[in-house]
Structures are given as C-alpha cells and as structure tokens.
Short mmCIF file of C-alpha atoms and ligand atoms in Angstrom, two decimals:
data_model
loop_
_atom_site.label_atom_id
_atom_site.label_comp_id
_atom_site.label_asym_id
_atom_site.label_seq_id
_atom_site.Cartn_x
_atom_site.Cartn_y
_atom_site.Cartn_z
CA MET P 1 28.81 261.35 180.42
CA ASN P 2 25.86 261.99 178.20
CA ASP P 3 25.49 258.69 176.54
CA PHE P 4 25.56 256.36 179.53
CA LEU P 5 22.35 254.59 178.20
CA LYS P 6 21.90 254.76 174.51
CA ALA P 7 19.16 253.34 172.19
CA VAL P 8 20.21 253.33 168.62
CA SER P 9 17.61 252.88 165.89
CA ILE P 10 15.47 250.40 167.70
CA SER P 11 12.63 248.64 165.58
CA LYS P 12 10.49 245.90 166.70
CA THR P 13 7.74 243.75 165.16
CA TYR P 14 5.51 241.25 166.88
CA LEU P 15 4.02 238.44 165.14
CA ASN P 16 0.29 237.77 166.21
CA GLU P 17 -1.55 234.96 164.42
CA ASN P 18 0.73 235.36 161.33
CA LYS P 19 0.03 239.06 161.26
CA LYS P 20 3.00 241.51 161.65
CA LEU P 21 2.62 244.31 164.08
CA LYS P 22 5.21 247.03 163.81
CA VAL P 23 5.24 248.25 167.39
CA LEU P 24 8.46 250.35 167.53
CA GLU P 25 10.15 252.25 164.77
CA ASP P 26 13.58 253.74 164.63
CA ILE P 27 13.79 254.73 168.25
CA SER P 28 16.94 256.53 169.23
CA PHE P 29 17.93 258.41 172.45
CA SER P 30 20.70 258.78 174.72
CA ILE P 31 20.82 259.80 178.39
CA GLY P 32 23.47 260.56 180.99
CA LYS P 33 24.36 258.53 184.19
CA GLY P 34 22.08 259.30 187.08
CA GLU P 35 19.46 260.87 184.86
CA ILE P 36 15.63 260.26 184.87
CA LEU P 37 14.12 259.61 181.61
CA CYS P 38 10.32 259.57 181.32
CA ILE P 39 8.68 257.78 178.40
CA LEU P 40 5.25 259.22 177.90
CA GLY P 41 2.54 258.17 175.44
CA ALA P 42 -1.05 256.82 175.02
CA SER P 43 -1.93 253.17 175.75
CA GLY P 44 -0.80 250.81 173.24
CA CYS P 45 2.03 253.05 171.75
CA GLY P 46 4.68 250.60 172.79
CA LYS P 47 6.13 252.02 176.02
CA SER P 48 6.25 248.66 177.89
CA THR P 49 7.80 247.04 174.89
CA LEU P 50 10.38 249.61 174.72
CA LEU P 51 11.17 249.34 178.42
CA ARG P 52 11.55 245.45 177.96
CA VAL P 53 13.82 246.01 175.01
CA ILE P 54 15.98 248.33 176.93
CA GLY P 55 16.13 245.72 179.80
CA GLY P 56 17.22 242.95 177.27
CA PHE P 57 13.94 241.03 177.62
CA GLU P 58 12.93 241.29 173.96
CA ARG P 59 14.38 240.44 170.66
CA ILE P 60 14.41 243.43 168.18
CA ASP P 61 14.43 243.54 164.37
CA LYS P 62 17.00 246.35 164.19
CA GLY P 63 19.18 248.59 166.42
CA GLU P 64 21.01 248.22 169.74
CA ILE P 65 20.82 249.28 173.29
CA LEU P 66 24.14 250.34 174.83
CA ILE P 67 25.17 250.79 178.42
CA CYS P 68 28.59 252.57 178.70
CA GLY P 69 29.15 251.50 175.05
CA ASN P 70 28.38 247.79 175.85
CA LYS P 71 25.57 246.15 173.89
CA VAL P 72 22.73 244.73 176.06
CA LEU P 73 22.15 241.26 174.90
CA LYS P 74 20.12 239.70 177.80
CA PRO P 75 18.59 240.75 181.09
CA SER P 76 20.94 241.26 183.91
CA ALA P 77 20.85 242.27 187.57
CA ASP P 78 22.42 245.63 186.58
CA MET P 79 19.07 246.76 185.00
CA VAL P 80 16.01 245.85 187.35
CA MET P 81 12.43 246.26 186.37
CA ILE P 82 9.54 247.46 188.60
CA PHE P 83 6.12 246.69 187.10
CA GLN P 84 2.75 248.37 187.53
CA ASP P 85 1.22 245.13 188.95
CA TYR P 86 1.15 245.50 192.79
CA ASN P 87 1.50 241.63 192.87
CA GLN P 88 5.10 241.41 191.83
CA LEU P 89 6.20 240.19 195.22
CA PHE P 90 6.26 236.53 196.16
CA PRO P 91 3.11 236.16 198.12
CA TRP P 92 4.41 233.27 200.33
CA MET P 93 7.61 235.20 201.42
CA THR P 94 7.78 238.12 203.98
CA VAL P 95 8.90 241.56 202.79
CA LEU P 96 12.41 240.79 204.06
CA GLU P 97 12.49 237.36 202.40
CA ASN P 98 11.44 238.98 199.11
CA VAL P 99 14.34 241.39 199.27
CA LEU P 100 16.75 238.75 200.31
CA PHE P 101 15.80 236.32 197.58
CA PRO P 102 17.43 237.99 194.54
CA LEU P 103 20.49 238.64 196.62
CA LYS P 104 20.86 234.96 197.26
CA VAL P 105 20.19 234.27 193.62
CA ASN P 106 22.82 236.68 192.37
CA LYS P 107 25.18 235.61 195.12
CA ILE P 108 25.37 239.27 196.47
CA GLY P 109 26.91 239.56 199.97
CA ALA P 110 29.60 237.36 201.54
CA SER P 111 27.21 235.66 204.18
CA ALA P 112 23.53 235.31 205.07
CA MET P 113 23.99 237.85 207.80
CA GLN P 114 25.41 240.36 205.21
CA ARG P 115 22.43 239.74 202.92
CA ILE P 116 20.07 240.43 205.71
CA GLU P 117 21.98 243.67 206.47
CA ILE P 118 21.91 244.77 202.98
CA SER P 119 18.14 244.03 202.79
CA ILE P 120 17.41 245.94 206.02
CA GLU P 121 19.29 248.99 204.58
CA TYR P 122 17.14 249.11 201.44
CA LEU P 123 13.95 248.52 203.43
CA LYS P 124 15.06 251.51 205.61
CA LEU P 125 15.55 253.49 202.40
CA VAL P 126 11.95 252.88 201.35
CA GLY P 127 10.64 253.28 204.88
CA LEU P 128 9.60 249.69 205.41
CA GLU P 129 11.98 248.35 208.09
CA ASP P 130 9.09 248.01 210.59
CA PHE P 131 7.13 245.89 208.09
CA LYS P 132 9.91 243.49 207.21
CA ASN P 133 8.04 240.49 208.70
CA TYR P 134 4.69 241.29 207.00
CA TYR P 135 3.48 239.28 203.99
CA PRO P 136 2.57 241.10 200.90
CA HIS P 137 -1.14 240.72 201.49
CA GLN P 138 -0.74 242.71 204.62
CA LEU P 139 0.56 245.80 202.74
CA SER P 140 -1.14 248.60 200.88
CA GLY P 141 -0.54 248.97 197.20
CA GLY P 142 1.97 251.77 197.75
CA MET P 143 3.82 249.69 200.31
CA LYS P 144 4.05 246.74 197.98
CA GLN P 145 5.50 249.10 195.27
CA ARG P 146 8.01 250.43 197.95
CA ALA P 147 9.04 246.83 198.76
CA ALA P 148 9.53 246.01 195.12
CA ILE P 149 11.70 249.14 194.69
CA ALA P 150 13.78 248.07 197.69
CA ARG P 151 14.09 244.52 196.25
CA GLY P 152 15.27 245.99 193.02
CA LEU P 153 17.69 248.52 194.49
CA ALA P 154 19.23 246.02 196.86
CA LEU P 155 20.91 244.63 193.84
CA LYS P 156 22.57 248.00 193.26
CA PRO P 157 21.70 248.15 189.57
CA SER P 158 22.96 250.91 187.60
CA VAL P 159 19.51 251.36 185.81
CA LEU P 160 16.05 251.02 187.16
CA LEU P 161 13.32 250.50 184.63
CA MET P 162 9.89 251.34 185.93
CA ASP P 163 6.69 250.53 184.10
CA GLU P 164 3.93 252.80 185.30
CA PRO P 165 4.84 251.64 188.88
CA PHE P 166 2.33 253.92 190.55
CA GLY P 167 -0.37 253.73 187.79
CA SER P 168 -3.07 252.20 189.79
CA LEU P 169 -2.65 254.12 193.05
CA ASP P 170 -4.88 257.10 194.22
CA ALA P 171 -3.60 260.62 193.41
CA ILE P 172 -2.25 261.30 197.00
CA THR P 173 -0.30 258.14 197.30
CA ARG P 174 1.00 258.55 193.90
CA SER P 175 2.44 262.08 194.41
CA ASN P 176 3.91 260.95 197.70
CA LEU P 177 5.64 258.05 196.07
CA GLN P 178 6.92 260.32 193.23
CA ASN P 179 8.56 262.47 195.87
CA GLU P 180 10.02 259.34 197.66
CA LEU P 181 11.30 258.04 194.62
CA LEU P 182 13.18 261.32 193.90
CA ASP P 183 14.55 261.02 197.47
CA ILE P 184 15.69 257.52 196.74
CA TRP P 185 17.19 258.53 193.32
CA ARG P 186 19.14 261.40 195.07
CA LYS P 187 20.61 259.00 197.53
CA THR P 188 21.37 256.14 195.26
CA GLU P 189 22.14 258.10 192.01
CA VAL P 190 20.65 255.33 190.03
CA THR P 191 19.64 256.14 186.41
CA ILE P 192 16.00 255.73 185.91
CA VAL P 193 13.75 255.03 182.89
CA PHE P 194 10.26 255.63 183.86
CA VAL P 195 7.27 254.79 181.73
CA THR P 196 4.00 256.61 182.36
CA HIS P 197 0.91 257.96 180.53
CA ASP P 198 0.61 260.76 183.06
CA ILE P 199 1.94 264.22 181.91
CA ASN P 200 2.09 265.45 185.48
CA GLU P 201 4.17 262.42 186.55
CA ALA P 202 6.67 262.80 183.78
CA LEU P 203 7.08 266.47 184.55
CA ALA P 204 7.63 266.00 188.20
CA LEU P 205 10.16 263.30 187.73
CA GLY P 206 11.89 263.51 184.32
CA ASP P 207 15.14 265.37 183.26
CA ASN P 208 14.24 264.18 179.79
CA ILE P 209 10.81 263.37 178.48
CA ILE P 210 10.26 261.37 175.37
CA VAL P 211 6.70 261.79 173.89
CA MET P 212 5.65 258.81 171.83
CA ASP P 213 3.52 258.45 168.82
CA LYS P 214 1.34 255.48 168.10
CA THR P 215 1.26 252.67 165.44
CA PRO P 216 4.05 252.23 165.06
CA GLY P 217 5.49 253.63 168.35
CA ARG P 218 7.89 256.39 167.33
CA ILE P 219 9.51 259.34 169.13
CA LYS P 220 7.30 262.45 168.45
CA GLU P 221 9.19 264.84 170.61
CA ARG P 222 12.02 264.94 173.09
CA ILE P 223 11.75 267.51 175.85
CA LYS P 224 14.50 268.63 178.19
CA ASN P 225 13.00 269.43 181.53
CA PHE P 226 15.27 271.85 183.20
CA GLN P 227 12.98 272.81 186.07
CA GLU P 228 14.78 273.02 189.43
CA ARG P 229 13.97 270.28 192.06
CA PRO P 230 11.92 270.23 194.10
CA ARG P 231 9.50 271.08 191.39
CA ASN P 232 6.55 273.21 192.01
CA ARG P 233 3.72 271.66 190.22
CA ARG P 234 1.80 274.96 190.13
CA SER P 235 4.65 277.06 188.64
CA ASP P 236 4.07 278.76 185.29
CA GLU P 237 7.06 276.68 183.85
CA PHE P 238 5.43 273.39 184.92
CA LEU P 239 1.92 274.37 183.65
CA ASP P 240 3.48 275.64 180.35
CA LEU P 241 5.21 272.41 179.69
CA TYR P 242 2.06 270.47 180.60
CA GLU P 243 0.08 272.36 177.97
CA LYS P 244 2.87 271.95 175.47
CA ILE P 245 2.94 268.08 175.96
CA TYR P 246 -0.96 267.83 176.25
CA SER P 247 -1.33 269.41 172.85
CA MET P 248 1.01 266.75 171.36
CA LEU P 249 -0.83 263.86 172.59
CA ASP P 250 -3.82 264.11 170.19
CA VAL P 251 -6.33 263.84 173.09
CA GLN P 252 -9.92 263.61 171.69
CA ILE P 253 -12.20 265.97 173.71
N1 ATP R 301 4.20 239.98 173.73
C1 ATP R 301 3.48 240.42 172.78
N2 ATP R 301 3.21 239.77 171.69
C2 ATP R 301 2.36 240.46 170.67
N3 ATP R 301 1.98 241.63 170.74
C3 ATP R 301 2.28 242.48 171.91
C4 ATP R 301 2.94 241.81 172.89
N4 ATP R 301 3.24 242.89 173.95
C5 ATP R 301 2.62 243.98 173.43
N5 ATP R 301 2.02 243.67 172.07
C6 ATP R 301 1.37 244.59 171.23
O1 ATP R 301 2.17 245.75 170.95
C7 ATP R 301 1.47 246.98 171.15
C8 ATP R 301 2.17 247.92 172.18
O2 ATP R 301 1.94 247.23 173.57
P1 ATP R 301 2.73 247.84 174.81
O3 ATP R 301 2.34 246.82 175.96
O4 ATP R 301 4.21 247.94 174.54
O5 ATP R 301 2.04 249.28 174.98
P2 ATP R 301 2.04 250.27 176.05
O6 ATP R 301 2.34 251.61 175.54
O7 ATP R 301 2.92 249.83 177.15
O8 ATP R 301 0.39 250.27 176.51
P3 ATP R 301 -0.21 250.58 178.00
O9 ATP R 301 0.00 252.05 178.17
O10 ATP R 301 -1.61 250.20 177.78
O11 ATP R 301 0.50 249.78 178.93
C9 ATP R 301 0.08 246.68 171.49
O12 ATP R 301 -0.69 246.72 170.39
C10 ATP R 301 0.17 245.13 171.95
O13 ATP R 301 -1.10 244.49 171.67
MG1 MG R 302 2.38 249.36 179.14
#
C-alpha cells in the first residue's frame, strides 16, 4: 500500500509576539507501510514542526495527516516520537522502569510480569538487556537513545517519528546506530519518518528523501532512494546522490 501515511497540503503558521510566521506551506507526501522517509533540510526550515504535525502534536492551518485513510487528530501510542535530546528518559527510573512506564500507562500487557517480558524483549532488540538496572546517568548518549527507541517500540507503534535522534553523537557512534536502526527496522517492519540535516544519514536510511526549502518550509524535491541495502557509502550511486542533494541545499561556501 503506497499511501499508508499521507500528508495532504499541510500549512502551519506560528504566532510569535503578535507576528505571524508561516513555517510550513503546502506540504504533501505519501509513503508506504514499512518505508523509511527522511526529511532533510537546513536549521529552521520546519522539520521538527512537520514531525510534530505528523504525530498530531500541533494544530495546523490547513491540510490533514492520514494513516490508512484515517485522519490524525491527536497524539497516540501508535506513533511514537524519539527526540534529539539524550535526556528524554526519566532520570529517576532505571532503563527497565523507563520502558515499563508507557506500557503501564497505555495498559499494554495482561500482567506486570508480561509487561516486564515485553520490556526485556525490546531491550534485547536494542542490545541493552545487560543494562536494564542502570539509571540514565550511567549510560552513554548512544545507549540513552537506544533505550528511548526500545521504550517507543515496546508500544508496537505503526510509525516511529525520529527528530535528529543521533544528531549530537560522534560520527562513529552515529553510523553504528544508523546500522542498528536498520536492523531493528527490518525486524519490526515499523514505518519510520526520520528528520535529519545530514545528507549521509538520509542516504543511508531513507527509501524516500524529502529535501525542504526554508521560510516558509516547503518541499523542494522528493528523491526516491533505490539503493540496495546494506548501502555502500562509498559507491558511485551514493556519492552521486550526495552531490545532487548537496547542490540543492544552497550551502554557502
Ligand atoms: N512552538 C513554537 N512557537 C513559535 N515558533 C516556533 C515554534 N517552534 C518552532 N518555531 C519556529 O518555526 C521555525 C521552524 O522551527 P523548527 O524547529 O520546526 O525547525 P527545524 O527545521 O526543526 O530546525 P533545526 O534543524 O534547528 O532543529 C523556526 O523559525 C522557529 O523559530
Ligand atoms: Mg528541529
């Protein structure tokens, strides 16, 4: 199904000190179930706003977000968000308790025991089962992001919304996490909308890439990324696409 997640003519204006700021204009796209869409663009072009709109967190002036043809009107456990900030875990809870908490709130699992089993299953998926009793301050940045991903996926959402989740990690950890995310994606078949300003990241992950323009945020170009996985980041195809996108981004040299 090619229009599992659909954005139809989204426009959004913020009101700041009585001044209107048009941040998104006429954004439309559609992706299939289990695909990865990367939203790529310069700082301030409205990527995070668009992601929050998709998740039902923001009011919009115009347009609609549809999942399987149903309008998204508010946030739900079916679409979970992973933020850039390492500190999205509850600091007073262990890793296991962090994963358990939304399961309890959303009444998932028949018993406390079953919720623990589900949590451990997802901690295993992200390679953190041995760290389940650690507190967030005892984890590295990458481990915190993996714990946040486990917490989100344990809800079995159909869509994972990721806002530059690896943005402030070093290049090596970042590439490793991109590969781990692809592994997790293959195992869970979750649909992912991934915001980034890193062309390499978008090319490594996305089946579709939307390149955004700024003020107001618009779609400049949609790129289908047909490269086979695992992707060779040094192949001609990868580097050609990199050049193509780089030239679209109006980088001042
Ligand atoms: N809650 C808000 N209220 C008012 N203005 C906002 C709000 N959130 C974002 N903006 C404005 O909307 C514009 C786009 O912001 P947004 O955070 O969506 O961009 P972004 O592409 O995610 O940027 P970055 O790459 O730096 O994270 C900016 O000019 C910002 O000041
Ligand atoms: Mg942002």
